[in-house]
GROMACS .gro file of N, CA and C in nm:
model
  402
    1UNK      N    1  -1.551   0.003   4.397
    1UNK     CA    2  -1.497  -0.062   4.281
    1UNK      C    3  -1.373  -0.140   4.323
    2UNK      N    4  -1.399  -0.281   4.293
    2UNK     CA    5  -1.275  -0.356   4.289
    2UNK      C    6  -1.144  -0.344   4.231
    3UNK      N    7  -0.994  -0.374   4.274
    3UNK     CA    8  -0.923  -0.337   4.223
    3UNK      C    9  -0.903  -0.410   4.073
    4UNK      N   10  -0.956  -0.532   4.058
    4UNK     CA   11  -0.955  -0.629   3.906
    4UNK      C   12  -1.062  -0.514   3.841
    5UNK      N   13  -1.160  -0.503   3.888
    5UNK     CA   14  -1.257  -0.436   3.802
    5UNK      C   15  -1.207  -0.261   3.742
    6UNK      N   16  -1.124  -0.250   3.839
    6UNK     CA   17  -1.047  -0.061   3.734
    6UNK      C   18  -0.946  -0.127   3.676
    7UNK      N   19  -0.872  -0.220   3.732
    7UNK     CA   20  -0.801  -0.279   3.583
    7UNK      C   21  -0.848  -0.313   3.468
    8UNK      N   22  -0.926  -0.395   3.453
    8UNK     CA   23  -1.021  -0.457   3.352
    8UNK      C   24  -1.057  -0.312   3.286
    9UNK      N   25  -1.104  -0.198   3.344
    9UNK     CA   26  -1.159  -0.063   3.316
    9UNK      C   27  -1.042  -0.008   3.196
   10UNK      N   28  -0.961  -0.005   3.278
   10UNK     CA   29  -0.838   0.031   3.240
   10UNK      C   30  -0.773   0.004   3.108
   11UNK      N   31  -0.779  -0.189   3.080
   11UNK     CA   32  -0.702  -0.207   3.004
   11UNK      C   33  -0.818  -0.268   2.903
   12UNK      N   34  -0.963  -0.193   2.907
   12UNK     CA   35  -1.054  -0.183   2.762
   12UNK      C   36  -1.031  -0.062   2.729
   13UNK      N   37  -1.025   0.037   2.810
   13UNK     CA   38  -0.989   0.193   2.786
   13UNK      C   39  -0.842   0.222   2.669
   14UNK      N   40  -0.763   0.091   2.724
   14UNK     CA   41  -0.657   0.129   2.631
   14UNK      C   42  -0.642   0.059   2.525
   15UNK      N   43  -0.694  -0.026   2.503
   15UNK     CA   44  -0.710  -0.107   2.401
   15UNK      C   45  -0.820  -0.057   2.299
   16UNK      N   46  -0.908   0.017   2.348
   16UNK     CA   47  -0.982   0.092   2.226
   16UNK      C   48  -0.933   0.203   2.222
   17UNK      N   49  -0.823   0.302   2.238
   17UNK     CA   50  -0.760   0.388   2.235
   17UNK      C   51  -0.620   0.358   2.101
   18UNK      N   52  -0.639   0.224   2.046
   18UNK     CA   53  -0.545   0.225   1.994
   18UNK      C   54  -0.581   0.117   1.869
   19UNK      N   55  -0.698   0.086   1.858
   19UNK     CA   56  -0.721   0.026   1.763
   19UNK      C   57  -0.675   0.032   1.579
   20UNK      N   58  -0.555   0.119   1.599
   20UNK     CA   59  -0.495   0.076   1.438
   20UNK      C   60  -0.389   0.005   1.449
   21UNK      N   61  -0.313   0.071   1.581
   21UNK     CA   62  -0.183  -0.050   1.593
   21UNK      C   63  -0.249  -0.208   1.613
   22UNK      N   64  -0.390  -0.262   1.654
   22UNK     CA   65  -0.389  -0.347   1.716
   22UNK      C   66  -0.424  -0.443   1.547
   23UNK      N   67  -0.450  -0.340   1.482
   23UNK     CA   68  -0.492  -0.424   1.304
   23UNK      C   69  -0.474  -0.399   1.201
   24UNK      N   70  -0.323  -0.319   1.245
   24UNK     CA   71  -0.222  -0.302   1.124
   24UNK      C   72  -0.155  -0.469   1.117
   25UNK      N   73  -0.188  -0.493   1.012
   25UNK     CA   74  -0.101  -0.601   0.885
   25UNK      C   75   0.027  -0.632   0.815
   26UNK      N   76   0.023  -0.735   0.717
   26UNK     CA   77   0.089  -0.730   0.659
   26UNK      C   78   0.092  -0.662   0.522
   27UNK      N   79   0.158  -0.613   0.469
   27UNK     CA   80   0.115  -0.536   0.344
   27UNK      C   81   0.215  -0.643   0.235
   28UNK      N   82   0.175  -0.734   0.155
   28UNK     CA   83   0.269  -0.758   0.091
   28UNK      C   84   0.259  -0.707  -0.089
   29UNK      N   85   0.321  -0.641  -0.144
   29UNK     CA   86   0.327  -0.604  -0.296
   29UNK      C   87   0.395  -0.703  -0.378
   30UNK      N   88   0.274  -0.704  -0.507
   30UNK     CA   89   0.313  -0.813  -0.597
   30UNK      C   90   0.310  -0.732  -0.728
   31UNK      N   91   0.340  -0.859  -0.820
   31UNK     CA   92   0.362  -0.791  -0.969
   31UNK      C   93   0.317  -0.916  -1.003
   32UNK      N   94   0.333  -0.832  -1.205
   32UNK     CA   95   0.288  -0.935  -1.275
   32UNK      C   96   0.383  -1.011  -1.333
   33UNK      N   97   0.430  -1.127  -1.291
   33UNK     CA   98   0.490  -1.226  -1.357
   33UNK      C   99   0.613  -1.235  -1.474
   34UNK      N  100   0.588  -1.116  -1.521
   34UNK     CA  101   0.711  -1.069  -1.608
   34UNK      C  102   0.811  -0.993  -1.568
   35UNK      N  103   0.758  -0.914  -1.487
   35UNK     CA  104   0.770  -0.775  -1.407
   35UNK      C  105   0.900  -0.812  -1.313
   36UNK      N  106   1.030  -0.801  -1.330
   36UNK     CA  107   1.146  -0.825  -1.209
   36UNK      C  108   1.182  -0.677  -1.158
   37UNK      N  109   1.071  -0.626  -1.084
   37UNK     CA  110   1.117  -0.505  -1.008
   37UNK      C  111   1.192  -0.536  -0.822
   38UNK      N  112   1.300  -0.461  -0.872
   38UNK     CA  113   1.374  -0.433  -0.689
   38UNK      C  114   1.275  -0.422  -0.590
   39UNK      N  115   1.257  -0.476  -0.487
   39UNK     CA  116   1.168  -0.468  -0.354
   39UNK      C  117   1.218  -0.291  -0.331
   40UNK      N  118   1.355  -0.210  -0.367
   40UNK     CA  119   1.372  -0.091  -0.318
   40UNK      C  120   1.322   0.034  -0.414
   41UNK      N  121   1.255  -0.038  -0.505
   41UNK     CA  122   1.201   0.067  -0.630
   41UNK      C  123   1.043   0.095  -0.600
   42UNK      N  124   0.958   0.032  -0.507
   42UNK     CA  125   0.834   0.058  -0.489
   42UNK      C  126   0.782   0.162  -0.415
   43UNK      N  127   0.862   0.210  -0.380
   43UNK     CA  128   0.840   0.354  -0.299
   43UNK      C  129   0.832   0.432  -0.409
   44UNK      N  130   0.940   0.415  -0.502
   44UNK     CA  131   0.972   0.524  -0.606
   44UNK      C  132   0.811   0.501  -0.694
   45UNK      N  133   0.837   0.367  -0.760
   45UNK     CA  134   0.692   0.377  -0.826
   45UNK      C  135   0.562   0.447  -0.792
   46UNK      N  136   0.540   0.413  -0.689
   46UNK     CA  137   0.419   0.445  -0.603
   46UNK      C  138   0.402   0.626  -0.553
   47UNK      N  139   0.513   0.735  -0.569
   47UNK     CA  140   0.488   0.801  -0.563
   47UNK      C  141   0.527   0.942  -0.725
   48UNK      N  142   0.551   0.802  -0.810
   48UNK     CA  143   0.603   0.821  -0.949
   48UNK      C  144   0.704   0.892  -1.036
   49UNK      N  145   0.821   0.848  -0.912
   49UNK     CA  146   0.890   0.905  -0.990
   49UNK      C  147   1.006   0.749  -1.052
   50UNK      N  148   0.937   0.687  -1.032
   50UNK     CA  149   1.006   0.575  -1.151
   50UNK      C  150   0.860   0.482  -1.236
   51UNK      N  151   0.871   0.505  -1.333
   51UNK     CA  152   0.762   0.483  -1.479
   51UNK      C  153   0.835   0.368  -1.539
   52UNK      N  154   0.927   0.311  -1.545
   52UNK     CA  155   0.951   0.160  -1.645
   52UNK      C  156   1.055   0.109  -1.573
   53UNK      N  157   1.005   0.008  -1.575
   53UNK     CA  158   1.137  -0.114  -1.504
   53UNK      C  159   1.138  -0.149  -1.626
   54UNK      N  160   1.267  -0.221  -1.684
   54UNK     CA  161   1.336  -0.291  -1.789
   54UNK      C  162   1.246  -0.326  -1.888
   55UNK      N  163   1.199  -0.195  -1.947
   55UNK     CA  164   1.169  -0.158  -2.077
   55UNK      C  165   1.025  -0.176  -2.049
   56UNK      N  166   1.018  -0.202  -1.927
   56UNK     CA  167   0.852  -0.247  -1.910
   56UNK      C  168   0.749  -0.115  -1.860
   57UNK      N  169   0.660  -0.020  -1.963
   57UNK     CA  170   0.617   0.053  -1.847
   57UNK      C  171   0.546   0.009  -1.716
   58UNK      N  172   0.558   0.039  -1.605
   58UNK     CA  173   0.453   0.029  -1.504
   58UNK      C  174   0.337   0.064  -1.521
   59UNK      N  175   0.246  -0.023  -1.464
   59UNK     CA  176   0.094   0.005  -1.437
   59UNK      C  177   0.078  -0.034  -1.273
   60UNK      N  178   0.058   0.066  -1.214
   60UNK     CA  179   0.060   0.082  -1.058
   60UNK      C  180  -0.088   0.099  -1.025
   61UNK      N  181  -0.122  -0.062  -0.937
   61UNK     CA  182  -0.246  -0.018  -0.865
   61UNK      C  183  -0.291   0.006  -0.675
   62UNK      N  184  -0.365   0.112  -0.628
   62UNK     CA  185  -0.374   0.074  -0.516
   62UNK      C  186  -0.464  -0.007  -0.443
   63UNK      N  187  -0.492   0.005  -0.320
   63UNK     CA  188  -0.539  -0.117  -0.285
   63UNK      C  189  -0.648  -0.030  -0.153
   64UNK      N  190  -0.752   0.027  -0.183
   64UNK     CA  191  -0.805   0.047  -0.102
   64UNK      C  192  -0.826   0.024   0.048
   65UNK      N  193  -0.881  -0.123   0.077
   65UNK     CA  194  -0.871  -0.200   0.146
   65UNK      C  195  -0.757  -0.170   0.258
   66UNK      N  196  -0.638  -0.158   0.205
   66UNK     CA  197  -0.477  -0.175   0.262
   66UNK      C  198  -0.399  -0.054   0.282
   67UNK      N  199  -0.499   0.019   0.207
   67UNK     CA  200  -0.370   0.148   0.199
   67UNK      C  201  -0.329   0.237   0.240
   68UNK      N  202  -0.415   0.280   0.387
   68UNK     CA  203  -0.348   0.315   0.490
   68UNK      C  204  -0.211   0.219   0.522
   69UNK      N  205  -0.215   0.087   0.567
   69UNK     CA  206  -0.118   0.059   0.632
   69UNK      C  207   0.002   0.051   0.485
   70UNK      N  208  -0.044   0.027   0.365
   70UNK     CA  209   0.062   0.040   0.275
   70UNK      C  210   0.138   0.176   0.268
   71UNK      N  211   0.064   0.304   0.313
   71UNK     CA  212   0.113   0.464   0.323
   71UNK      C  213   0.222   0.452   0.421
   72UNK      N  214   0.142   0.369   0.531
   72UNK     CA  215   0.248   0.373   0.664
   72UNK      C  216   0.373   0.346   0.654
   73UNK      N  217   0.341   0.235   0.599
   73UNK     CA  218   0.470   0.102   0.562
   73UNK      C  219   0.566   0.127   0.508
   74UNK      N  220   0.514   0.158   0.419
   74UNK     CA  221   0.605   0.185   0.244
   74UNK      C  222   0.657   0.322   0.213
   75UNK      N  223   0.555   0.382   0.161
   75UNK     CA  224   0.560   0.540   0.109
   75UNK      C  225   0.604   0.637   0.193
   76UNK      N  226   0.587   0.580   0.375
   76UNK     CA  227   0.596   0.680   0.478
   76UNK      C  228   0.517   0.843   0.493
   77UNK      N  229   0.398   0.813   0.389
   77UNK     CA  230   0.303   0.982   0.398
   77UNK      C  231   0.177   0.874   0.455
   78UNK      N  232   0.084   1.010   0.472
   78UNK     CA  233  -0.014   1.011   0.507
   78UNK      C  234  -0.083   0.993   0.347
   79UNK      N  235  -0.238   1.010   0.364
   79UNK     CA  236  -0.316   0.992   0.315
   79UNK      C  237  -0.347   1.093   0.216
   80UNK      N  238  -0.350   1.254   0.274
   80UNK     CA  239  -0.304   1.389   0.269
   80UNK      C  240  -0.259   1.400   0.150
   81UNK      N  241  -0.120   1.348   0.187
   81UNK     CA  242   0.007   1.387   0.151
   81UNK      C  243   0.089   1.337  -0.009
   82UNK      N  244   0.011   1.167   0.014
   82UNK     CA  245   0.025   1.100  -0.087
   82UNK      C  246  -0.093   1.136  -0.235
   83UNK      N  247  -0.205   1.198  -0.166
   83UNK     CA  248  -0.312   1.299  -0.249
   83UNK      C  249  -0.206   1.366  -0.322
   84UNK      N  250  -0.138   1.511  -0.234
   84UNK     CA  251  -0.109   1.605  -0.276
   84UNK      C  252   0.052   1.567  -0.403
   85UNK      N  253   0.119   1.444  -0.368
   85UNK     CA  254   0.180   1.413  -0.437
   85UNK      C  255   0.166   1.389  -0.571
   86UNK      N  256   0.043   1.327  -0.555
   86UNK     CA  257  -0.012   1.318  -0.763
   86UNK      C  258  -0.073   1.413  -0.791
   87UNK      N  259  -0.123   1.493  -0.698
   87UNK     CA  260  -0.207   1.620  -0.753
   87UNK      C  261  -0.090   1.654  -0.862
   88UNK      N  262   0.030   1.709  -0.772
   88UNK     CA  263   0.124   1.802  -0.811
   88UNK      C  264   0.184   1.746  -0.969
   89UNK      N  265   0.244   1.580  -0.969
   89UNK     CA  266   0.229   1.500  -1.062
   89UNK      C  267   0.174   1.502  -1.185
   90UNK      N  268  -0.006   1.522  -1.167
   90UNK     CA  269  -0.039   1.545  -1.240
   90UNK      C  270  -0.055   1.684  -1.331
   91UNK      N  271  -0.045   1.780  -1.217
   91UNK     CA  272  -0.004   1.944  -1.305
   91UNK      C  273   0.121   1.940  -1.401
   92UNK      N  274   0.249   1.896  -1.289
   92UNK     CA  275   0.381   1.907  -1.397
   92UNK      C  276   0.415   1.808  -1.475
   93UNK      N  277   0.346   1.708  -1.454
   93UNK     CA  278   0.439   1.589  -1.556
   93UNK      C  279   0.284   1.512  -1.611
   94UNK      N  280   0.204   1.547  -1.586
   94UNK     CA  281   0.059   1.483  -1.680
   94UNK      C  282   0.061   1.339  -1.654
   95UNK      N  283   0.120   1.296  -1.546
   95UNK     CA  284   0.108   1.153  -1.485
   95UNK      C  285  -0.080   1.130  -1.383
   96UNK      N  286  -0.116   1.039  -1.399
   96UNK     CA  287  -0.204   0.938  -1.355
   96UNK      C  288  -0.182   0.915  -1.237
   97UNK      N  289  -0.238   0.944  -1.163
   97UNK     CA  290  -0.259   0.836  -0.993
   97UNK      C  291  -0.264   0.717  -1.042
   98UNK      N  292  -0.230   0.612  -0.938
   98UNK     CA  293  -0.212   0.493  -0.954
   98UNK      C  294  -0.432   0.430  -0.991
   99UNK      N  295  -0.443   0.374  -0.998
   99UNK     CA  296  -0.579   0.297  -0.997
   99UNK      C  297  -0.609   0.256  -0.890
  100UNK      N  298  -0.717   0.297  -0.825
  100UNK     CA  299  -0.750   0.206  -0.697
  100UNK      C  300  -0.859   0.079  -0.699
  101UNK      N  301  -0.842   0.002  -0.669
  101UNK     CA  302  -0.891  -0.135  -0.677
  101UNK      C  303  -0.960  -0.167  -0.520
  102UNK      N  304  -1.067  -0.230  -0.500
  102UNK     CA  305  -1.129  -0.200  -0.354
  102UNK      C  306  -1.119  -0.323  -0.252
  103UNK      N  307  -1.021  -0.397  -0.316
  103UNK     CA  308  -1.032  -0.551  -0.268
  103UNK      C  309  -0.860  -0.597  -0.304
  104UNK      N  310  -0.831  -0.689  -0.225
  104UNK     CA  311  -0.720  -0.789  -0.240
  104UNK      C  312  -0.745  -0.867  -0.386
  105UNK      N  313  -0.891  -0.913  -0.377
  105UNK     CA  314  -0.884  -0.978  -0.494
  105UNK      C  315  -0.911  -0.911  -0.663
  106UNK      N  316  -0.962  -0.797  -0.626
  106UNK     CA  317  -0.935  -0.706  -0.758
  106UNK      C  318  -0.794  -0.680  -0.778
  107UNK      N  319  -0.735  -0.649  -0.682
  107UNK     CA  320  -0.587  -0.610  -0.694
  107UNK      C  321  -0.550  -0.736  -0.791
  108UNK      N  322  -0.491  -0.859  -0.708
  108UNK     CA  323  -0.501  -0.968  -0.797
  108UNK      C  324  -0.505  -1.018  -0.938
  109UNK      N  325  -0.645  -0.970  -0.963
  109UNK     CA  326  -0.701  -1.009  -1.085
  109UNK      C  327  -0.623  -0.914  -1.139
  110UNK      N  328  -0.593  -0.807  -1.149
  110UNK     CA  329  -0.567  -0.684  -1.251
  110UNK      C  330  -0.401  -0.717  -1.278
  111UNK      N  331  -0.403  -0.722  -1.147
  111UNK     CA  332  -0.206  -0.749  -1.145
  111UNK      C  333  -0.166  -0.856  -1.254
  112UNK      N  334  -0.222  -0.984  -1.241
  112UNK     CA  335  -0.192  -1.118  -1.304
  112UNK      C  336  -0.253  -1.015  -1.454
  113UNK      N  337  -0.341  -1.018  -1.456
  113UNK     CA  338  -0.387  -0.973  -1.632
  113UNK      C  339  -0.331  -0.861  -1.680
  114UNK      N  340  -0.211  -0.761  -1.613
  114UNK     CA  341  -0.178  -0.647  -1.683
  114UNK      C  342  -0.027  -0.647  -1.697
  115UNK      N  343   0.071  -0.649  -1.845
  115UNK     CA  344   0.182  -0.670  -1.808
  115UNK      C  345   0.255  -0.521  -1.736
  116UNK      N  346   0.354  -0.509  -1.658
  116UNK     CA  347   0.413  -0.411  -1.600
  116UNK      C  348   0.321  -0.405  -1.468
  117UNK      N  349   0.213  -0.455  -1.423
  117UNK     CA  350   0.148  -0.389  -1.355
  117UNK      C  351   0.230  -0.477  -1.169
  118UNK      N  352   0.183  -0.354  -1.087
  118UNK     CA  353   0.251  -0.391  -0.923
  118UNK      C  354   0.094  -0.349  -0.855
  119UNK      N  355   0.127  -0.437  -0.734
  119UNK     CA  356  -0.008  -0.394  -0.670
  119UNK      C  357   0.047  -0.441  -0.475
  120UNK      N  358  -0.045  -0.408  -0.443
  120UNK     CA  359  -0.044  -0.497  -0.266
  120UNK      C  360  -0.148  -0.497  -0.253
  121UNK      N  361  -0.160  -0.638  -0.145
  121UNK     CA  362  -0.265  -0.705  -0.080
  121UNK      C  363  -0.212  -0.720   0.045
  122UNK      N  364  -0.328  -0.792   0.163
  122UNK     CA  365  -0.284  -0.832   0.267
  122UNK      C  366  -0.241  -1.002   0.274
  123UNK      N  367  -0.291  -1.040   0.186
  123UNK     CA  368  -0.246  -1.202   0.160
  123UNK      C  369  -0.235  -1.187   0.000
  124UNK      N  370  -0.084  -1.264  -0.018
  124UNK     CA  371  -0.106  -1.248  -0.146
  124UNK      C  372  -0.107  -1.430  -0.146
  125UNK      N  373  -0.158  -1.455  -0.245
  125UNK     CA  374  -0.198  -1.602  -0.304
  125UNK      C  375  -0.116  -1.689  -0.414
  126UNK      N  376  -0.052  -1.815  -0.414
  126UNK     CA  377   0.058  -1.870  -0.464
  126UNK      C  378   0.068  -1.818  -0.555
  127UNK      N  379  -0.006  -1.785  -0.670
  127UNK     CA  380   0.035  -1.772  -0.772
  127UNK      C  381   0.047  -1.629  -0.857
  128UNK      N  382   0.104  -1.531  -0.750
  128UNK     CA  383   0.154  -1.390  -0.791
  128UNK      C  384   0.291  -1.429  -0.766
  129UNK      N  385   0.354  -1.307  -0.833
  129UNK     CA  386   0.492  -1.271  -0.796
  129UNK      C  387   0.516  -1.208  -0.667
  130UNK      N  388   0.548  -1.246  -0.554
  130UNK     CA  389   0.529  -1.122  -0.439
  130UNK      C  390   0.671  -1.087  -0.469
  131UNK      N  391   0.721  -0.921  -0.471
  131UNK     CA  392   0.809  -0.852  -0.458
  131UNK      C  393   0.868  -0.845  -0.313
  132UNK      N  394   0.764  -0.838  -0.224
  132UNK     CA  395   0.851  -0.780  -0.091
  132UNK      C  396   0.730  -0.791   0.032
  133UNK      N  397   0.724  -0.819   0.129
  133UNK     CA  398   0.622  -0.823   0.250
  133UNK      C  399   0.677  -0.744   0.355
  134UNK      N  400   0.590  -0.624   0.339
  134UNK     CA  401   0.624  -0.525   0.451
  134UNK      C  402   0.535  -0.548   0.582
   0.00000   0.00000   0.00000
């Protein structure tokens, strides 16, 4: 075996060894148009312990598609973890998981048509509000 050819070996070996860093994104979160929420309040929303921005309730959706790297990004839990968070949510305080939506462009659609509502995509499109691009 050539020495290019155990390199080449080498550096497919590590490159499929790591395939989430190589297509982790951008996560950017939007709202609906009325909606003037802090880029530093979406953590809070998203794991619910903030319910109304300026008189507005929230309607929080997730984003299938994205939401691993939005867990990563944003919320800083796992998948797990962010489960066990609304489980608990929903025992003591009778709160709702967010809605999951399976597409950028469902996200979208729901966001623009719901007032209070926040969402993320990986591209968001001119005519949302983007809050913040993580």
């Amino acid at each position: 075996m050539t020495v290019i050819s155990q390199l080449s070996r080498t550096l497919l070996a590590l490159a499929l060894s790591v395939p989430a860093l190589a297509m982790a994104g951008d996560v950017i979160v939007i709202s609906h148009g009325s909606l003037n929420m802090p880029a530093g309040d979406v953590r809070d929303a998203y794991i619910g312990e903030k319910q109304i921005e300026g008189g507005t309730k929230l309607v929080i959706f997730d984003n299938a598609a994205v939401q691993k790297d939005f867990l990563d990004k944003v919320v800083q839990v796992d998948a797990a973890k962010y489960s066990s968070i609304w489980t608990k949510k929903g025992f003591r305080e009778g709160l709702n998981p967010p809605a999951v939506k399976a597409t950028d462009a469902e996200v979208i659609a729901a966001v623009k048509s719901t007032p209070g509502a926040v969402g993320y995509v990986s591209k968001a499109p001119a005519d949302v509000k983007v809050v913040k691009k993580f």
